[in-house]
Amino acid sequence: MAEAEAREIALVESGPCAEAVQYNPERQLIEIQLKNGAIFAFPPHLAQGLQNASPSELEEVWLGADGLSVHWDSLDADFSIPGLIQGIFGTKAWMAELDRKGGQQSSLAKQQAARANGKKGGRTKKTQPL
């Protein structure tokens, strides 16, 4: 137990610790004020369990006493601050789905690259082993 407490104290002293969290309805962002003065913000639709939440539900966010986590009791959602900063917004399955959706986005640059690749003959064919 003492070892776990020592690790948590070291993490609090060295890692990104929050001193405040709020939902900003004007910007539609969860904003986390870190103790070092930096601000981290993300749109709720990225986070598992927050994607369909109303603004009033999002405003009910609270910060863990250690400054390492944020919580929404009514939404049954909890996130670690270091995880959020690393871009971890849910379970592995949730993150895989976010990646899949991101890969489906079509930008002008992506369309142009696909057309240029098509003019070259498209993807190379996989050869079958003999």
CSV table of C-alpha atoms in Angstrom, one decimal:
chain,number,residue,atom,x,y,z
A,1,MET,CA,0.0,0.0,0.0
A,2,ALA,CA,2.8,2.4,0.9
A,3,GLU,CA,4.5,1.6,-2.4
A,4,ALA,CA,1.3,2.5,-4.3
A,5,GLU,CA,0.9,5.8,-2.4
A,6,ALA,CA,4.6,6.7,-3.2
A,7,ARG,CA,4.0,6.1,-6.9
A,8,GLU,CA,0.9,8.3,-6.8
A,9,ILE,CA,2.8,11.1,-5.1
A,10,ALA,CA,5.6,10.8,-7.6
A,11,LEU,CA,3.0,10.9,-10.5
A,12,VAL,CA,1.3,14.0,-9.0
A,13,GLU,CA,4.6,15.8,-8.6
A,14,SER,CA,6.0,14.9,-12.0
A,15,GLY,CA,2.9,14.4,-14.3
A,16,PRO,CA,0.1,16.6,-15.6
A,17,CYS,CA,-2.1,17.4,-12.6
A,18,ALA,CA,-5.3,19.4,-13.0
A,19,GLU,CA,-6.5,22.1,-10.7
A,20,ALA,CA,-9.8,22.8,-12.5
A,21,VAL,CA,-12.1,21.3,-15.0
A,22,GLN,CA,-15.2,22.7,-16.7
A,23,TYR,CA,-17.4,22.3,-19.8
A,24,ASN,CA,-17.4,25.4,-22.0
A,25,PRO,CA,-20.8,25.5,-23.7
A,26,GLU,CA,-19.8,28.3,-26.1
A,27,ARG,CA,-16.8,26.4,-27.4
A,28,GLN,CA,-18.4,23.0,-26.8
A,29,LEU,CA,-15.2,21.8,-25.1
A,30,ILE,CA,-14.2,20.1,-21.9
A,31,GLU,CA,-11.4,22.4,-20.6
A,32,ILE,CA,-8.9,21.1,-18.0
A,33,GLN,CA,-6.6,23.7,-16.3
A,34,LEU,CA,-3.3,22.0,-15.4
A,35,LYS,CA,-1.3,23.1,-12.3
A,36,ASN,CA,1.6,24.1,-14.6
A,37,GLY,CA,-0.6,26.7,-16.2
A,38,ALA,CA,-1.3,24.8,-19.4
A,39,ILE,CA,-4.9,24.2,-20.6
A,40,PHE,CA,-6.0,21.0,-22.3
A,41,ALA,CA,-9.3,20.9,-24.1
A,42,PHE,CA,-11.2,18.3,-26.1
A,43,PRO,CA,-14.7,18.0,-27.7
A,44,PRO,CA,-17.0,15.6,-25.7
A,45,HIS,CA,-17.9,13.6,-28.8
A,46,LEU,CA,-14.4,12.0,-28.8
A,47,ALA,CA,-14.8,10.6,-25.3
A,48,GLN,CA,-16.6,7.3,-24.6
A,49,GLY,CA,-19.8,8.0,-22.6
A,50,LEU,CA,-19.9,11.7,-23.4
A,51,GLN,CA,-20.8,11.6,-27.1
A,52,ASN,CA,-24.5,12.0,-26.5
A,53,ALA,CA,-24.5,14.0,-23.3
A,54,SER,CA,-26.4,17.2,-23.0
A,55,PRO,CA,-24.7,20.4,-22.0
A,56,SER,CA,-26.2,20.3,-18.5
A,57,GLU,CA,-24.9,16.8,-18.0
A,58,LEU,CA,-21.4,17.8,-19.3
A,59,GLU,CA,-21.4,20.7,-16.8
A,60,GLU,CA,-21.6,18.2,-13.9
A,61,VAL,CA,-17.9,17.3,-14.2
A,62,TRP,CA,-15.7,17.2,-11.2
A,63,LEU,CA,-12.0,16.7,-10.6
A,64,GLY,CA,-10.5,13.9,-8.5
A,65,ALA,CA,-8.9,15.0,-5.3
A,66,ASP,CA,-5.4,14.1,-6.6
A,67,GLY,CA,-5.9,16.2,-9.8
A,68,LEU,CA,-5.3,13.1,-11.9
A,69,SER,CA,-8.9,12.3,-13.0
A,70,VAL,CA,-12.2,13.8,-14.1
A,71,HIS,CA,-15.6,12.3,-13.4
A,72,TRP,CA,-19.2,12.6,-14.5
A,73,ASP,CA,-21.4,10.6,-12.0
A,74,SER,CA,-24.6,10.9,-14.0
A,75,LEU,CA,-22.9,9.6,-17.1
A,76,ASP,CA,-20.9,7.0,-15.3
A,77,ALA,CA,-17.8,8.3,-17.1
A,78,ASP,CA,-14.3,8.6,-15.6
A,79,PHE,CA,-11.0,9.5,-17.3
A,80,SER,CA,-7.4,9.9,-16.2
A,81,ILE,CA,-5.8,13.3,-17.0
A,82,PRO,CA,-2.6,11.7,-18.3
A,83,GLY,CA,-4.6,9.3,-20.5
A,84,LEU,CA,-6.7,12.2,-22.0
A,85,ILE,CA,-3.5,14.2,-22.7
A,86,GLN,CA,-2.1,11.1,-24.5
A,87,GLY,CA,-5.3,11.0,-26.6
A,88,ILE,CA,-6.9,8.0,-24.8
A,89,PHE,CA,-10.6,8.8,-24.8
A,90,GLY,CA,-12.0,5.3,-24.0
A,91,THR,CA,-11.5,1.6,-24.2
A,92,LYS,CA,-9.4,-0.1,-26.9
A,93,ALA,CA,-12.6,-0.9,-28.9
A,94,TRP,CA,-13.7,2.7,-28.6
A,95,MET,CA,-10.4,4.1,-29.8
A,96,ALA,CA,-10.4,1.6,-32.7
A,97,GLU,CA,-13.8,2.8,-33.8
A,98,LEU,CA,-12.6,6.5,-33.6
A,99,ASP,CA,-9.6,5.5,-35.8
A,100,ARG,CA,-11.9,3.7,-38.3
A,101,LYS,CA,-14.2,6.8,-38.5
A,102,GLY,CA,-11.2,9.0,-38.9
A,103,GLY,CA,-9.9,6.9,-41.8
A,104,GLN,CA,-13.2,7.3,-43.6
A,105,GLN,CA,-12.9,11.1,-43.7
A,106,SER,CA,-12.3,12.4,-47.1
A,107,SER,CA,-10.3,15.6,-47.6
A,108,LEU,CA,-9.4,17.3,-50.8
A,109,ALA,CA,-5.8,16.1,-50.4
A,110,LYS,CA,-6.9,12.5,-49.8
A,111,GLN,CA,-9.1,12.6,-52.9
A,112,GLN,CA,-6.3,14.0,-55.1
A,113,ALA,CA,-3.9,11.4,-53.8
A,114,ALA,CA,-6.3,8.6,-54.6
A,115,ARG,CA,-6.9,9.9,-58.1
A,116,ALA,CA,-3.1,10.2,-58.7
A,117,ASN,CA,-2.6,6.7,-57.4
A,118,GLY,CA,-5.4,5.4,-59.7
A,119,LYS,CA,-3.7,6.9,-62.7
A,120,LYS,CA,-0.6,4.9,-61.8
A,121,GLY,CA,-2.6,1.7,-61.8
A,122,GLY,CA,-3.9,1.7,-58.3
A,123,ARG,CA,-2.7,-0.5,-55.5
A,124,THR,CA,-0.1,-3.1,-56.3
A,125,LYS,CA,-1.6,-6.6,-56.5
A,126,LYS,CA,-0.6,-9.1,-53.9
A,127,THR,CA,1.1,-12.1,-55.3
A,128,GLN,CA,-0.1,-15.5,-54.3
A,129,PRO,CA,2.6,-17.9,-52.9
A,130,LEU,CA,3.4,-20.8,-55.1
